[in-house]
Amino acid sequence: MTDREAMEEAIRDVVAAARAGEPVEWPHPMGPLTRPIRIHEEVLNEARALRKDLGYKLNVVLLAAMTRWMKKER
């Protein structure tokens, strides 16, 4: 799985969970320097829409998506 595929799956998962009313941990963004990952525009737009609905910054939504994805059992 590429970084892009993982990030897109993570974003779709957190968007679906938040819209379904499931509890989502919204972490405080901090830590090491960021690294750019290209993702499809439609997935980024989903994250932006969720950010707008919740009032969080985009980096919080993306970090929540990544941490939720890493904690999931596969």
PDB file of C-alpha atoms in Angstrom:
ATOM      1  CA  MET A   1       0.000   0.000   0.000  1.00  0.00           C
ATOM      2  CA  THR A   2       1.386   3.396  -0.921  1.00  0.00           C
ATOM      3  CA  ASP A   3       1.377   6.453   1.342  1.00  0.00           C
ATOM      4  CA  ARG A   4      -1.242   7.963  -0.940  1.00  0.00           C
ATOM      5  CA  GLU A   5      -3.576   4.972  -0.689  1.00  0.00           C
ATOM      6  CA  ALA A   6      -3.172   4.813   3.083  1.00  0.00           C
ATOM      7  CA  MET A   7      -3.887   8.517   3.511  1.00  0.00           C
ATOM      8  CA  GLU A   8      -6.938   8.397   1.255  1.00  0.00           C
ATOM      9  CA  GLU A   9      -8.318   5.380   3.121  1.00  0.00           C
ATOM     10  CA  ALA A  10      -7.685   7.122   6.436  1.00  0.00           C
ATOM     11  CA  ILE A  11      -9.455  10.312   5.353  1.00  0.00           C
ATOM     12  CA  ARG A  12     -12.478   8.454   4.010  1.00  0.00           C
ATOM     13  CA  ASP A  13     -12.694   6.472   7.254  1.00  0.00           C
ATOM     14  CA  VAL A  14     -12.564   9.488   9.576  1.00  0.00           C
ATOM     15  CA  VAL A  15     -15.057  11.424   7.427  1.00  0.00           C
ATOM     16  CA  ALA A  16     -17.499   8.499   7.492  1.00  0.00           C
ATOM     17  CA  ALA A  17     -17.045   8.026  11.240  1.00  0.00           C
ATOM     18  CA  ALA A  18     -17.559  11.704  12.038  1.00  0.00           C
ATOM     19  CA  ARG A  19     -20.649  11.942   9.834  1.00  0.00           C
ATOM     20  CA  ALA A  20     -22.074   8.769  11.443  1.00  0.00           C
ATOM     21  CA  GLY A  21     -21.666  10.281  14.893  1.00  0.00           C
ATOM     22  CA  GLU A  22     -19.006   7.809  16.016  1.00  0.00           C
ATOM     23  CA  PRO A  23     -16.526   9.086  18.602  1.00  0.00           C
ATOM     24  CA  VAL A  24     -13.392  10.431  16.939  1.00  0.00           C
ATOM     25  CA  GLU A  25     -10.280  11.493  18.839  1.00  0.00           C
ATOM     26  CA  TRP A  26      -9.263  14.931  17.593  1.00  0.00           C
ATOM     27  CA  PRO A  27      -5.580  15.242  18.533  1.00  0.00           C
ATOM     28  CA  HIS A  28      -3.648  18.430  19.092  1.00  0.00           C
ATOM     29  CA  PRO A  29      -1.283  18.779  16.126  1.00  0.00           C
ATOM     30  CA  MET A  30       2.338  18.759  17.202  1.00  0.00           C
ATOM     31  CA  GLY A  31       5.482  16.824  16.591  1.00  0.00           C
ATOM     32  CA  PRO A  32       8.002  16.413  13.816  1.00  0.00           C
ATOM     33  CA  LEU A  33       8.129  18.262  10.543  1.00  0.00           C
ATOM     34  CA  THR A  34       5.515  17.379   7.986  1.00  0.00           C
ATOM     35  CA  ARG A  35       6.061  15.529   4.739  1.00  0.00           C
ATOM     36  CA  PRO A  36       3.863  16.175   1.703  1.00  0.00           C
ATOM     37  CA  ILE A  37       1.727  13.329   0.369  1.00  0.00           C
ATOM     38  CA  ARG A  38      -0.251  13.690  -2.841  1.00  0.00           C
ATOM     39  CA  ILE A  39      -3.869  12.587  -2.630  1.00  0.00           C
ATOM     40  CA  HIS A  40      -6.786  12.767  -5.030  1.00  0.00           C
ATOM     41  CA  GLU A  41      -8.662  16.048  -5.030  1.00  0.00           C
ATOM     42  CA  GLU A  42     -12.033  14.415  -4.267  1.00  0.00           C
ATOM     43  CA  VAL A  43     -10.632  12.925  -1.041  1.00  0.00           C
ATOM     44  CA  LEU A  44      -9.050  16.233  -0.056  1.00  0.00           C
ATOM     45  CA  ASN A  45     -12.390  17.949  -0.684  1.00  0.00           C
ATOM     46  CA  GLU A  46     -14.078  15.462   1.686  1.00  0.00           C
ATOM     47  CA  ALA A  47     -11.562  16.388   4.386  1.00  0.00           C
ATOM     48  CA  ARG A  48     -12.077  20.093   3.693  1.00  0.00           C
ATOM     49  CA  ALA A  49     -15.858  19.710   3.954  1.00  0.00           C
ATOM     50  CA  LEU A  50     -15.520  17.926   7.296  1.00  0.00           C
ATOM     51  CA  ARG A  51     -13.133  20.639   8.489  1.00  0.00           C
ATOM     52  CA  LYS A  52     -15.668  23.279   7.572  1.00  0.00           C
ATOM     53  CA  ASP A  53     -18.521  21.402   9.286  1.00  0.00           C
ATOM     54  CA  LEU A  54     -16.575  20.870  12.518  1.00  0.00           C
ATOM     55  CA  GLY A  55     -14.601  24.099  12.633  1.00  0.00           C
ATOM     56  CA  TYR A  56     -11.227  22.375  12.985  1.00  0.00           C
ATOM     57  CA  LYS A  57      -8.152  23.156  10.951  1.00  0.00           C
ATOM     58  CA  LEU A  58      -7.358  20.791   8.107  1.00  0.00           C
ATOM     59  CA  ASN A  59      -4.201  19.513   9.803  1.00  0.00           C
ATOM     60  CA  VAL A  60      -6.295  18.340  12.783  1.00  0.00           C
ATOM     61  CA  VAL A  61      -8.638  16.405  10.488  1.00  0.00           C
ATOM     62  CA  LEU A  62      -5.712  14.816   8.633  1.00  0.00           C
ATOM     63  CA  LEU A  63      -3.885  13.923  11.851  1.00  0.00           C
ATOM     64  CA  ALA A  64      -7.058  12.387  13.291  1.00  0.00           C
ATOM     65  CA  ALA A  65      -7.433  10.371  10.098  1.00  0.00           C
ATOM     66  CA  MET A  66      -3.850   9.118  10.285  1.00  0.00           C
ATOM     67  CA  THR A  67      -3.950   8.190  13.979  1.00  0.00           C
ATOM     68  CA  ARG A  68      -7.325   6.462  13.599  1.00  0.00           C
ATOM     69  CA  TRP A  69      -6.030   4.500  10.596  1.00  0.00           C
ATOM     70  CA  MET A  70      -2.878   3.401  12.448  1.00  0.00           C
ATOM     71  CA  LYS A  71      -4.896   2.164  15.457  1.00  0.00           C
ATOM     72  CA  LYS A  72      -7.261   0.072  13.308  1.00  0.00           C
ATOM     73  CA  GLU A  73      -6.703  -3.654  13.216  1.00  0.00           C
ATOM     74  CA  ARG A  74      -6.231  -5.064   9.747  1.00  0.00           C
TER      75      ARG A  74
END
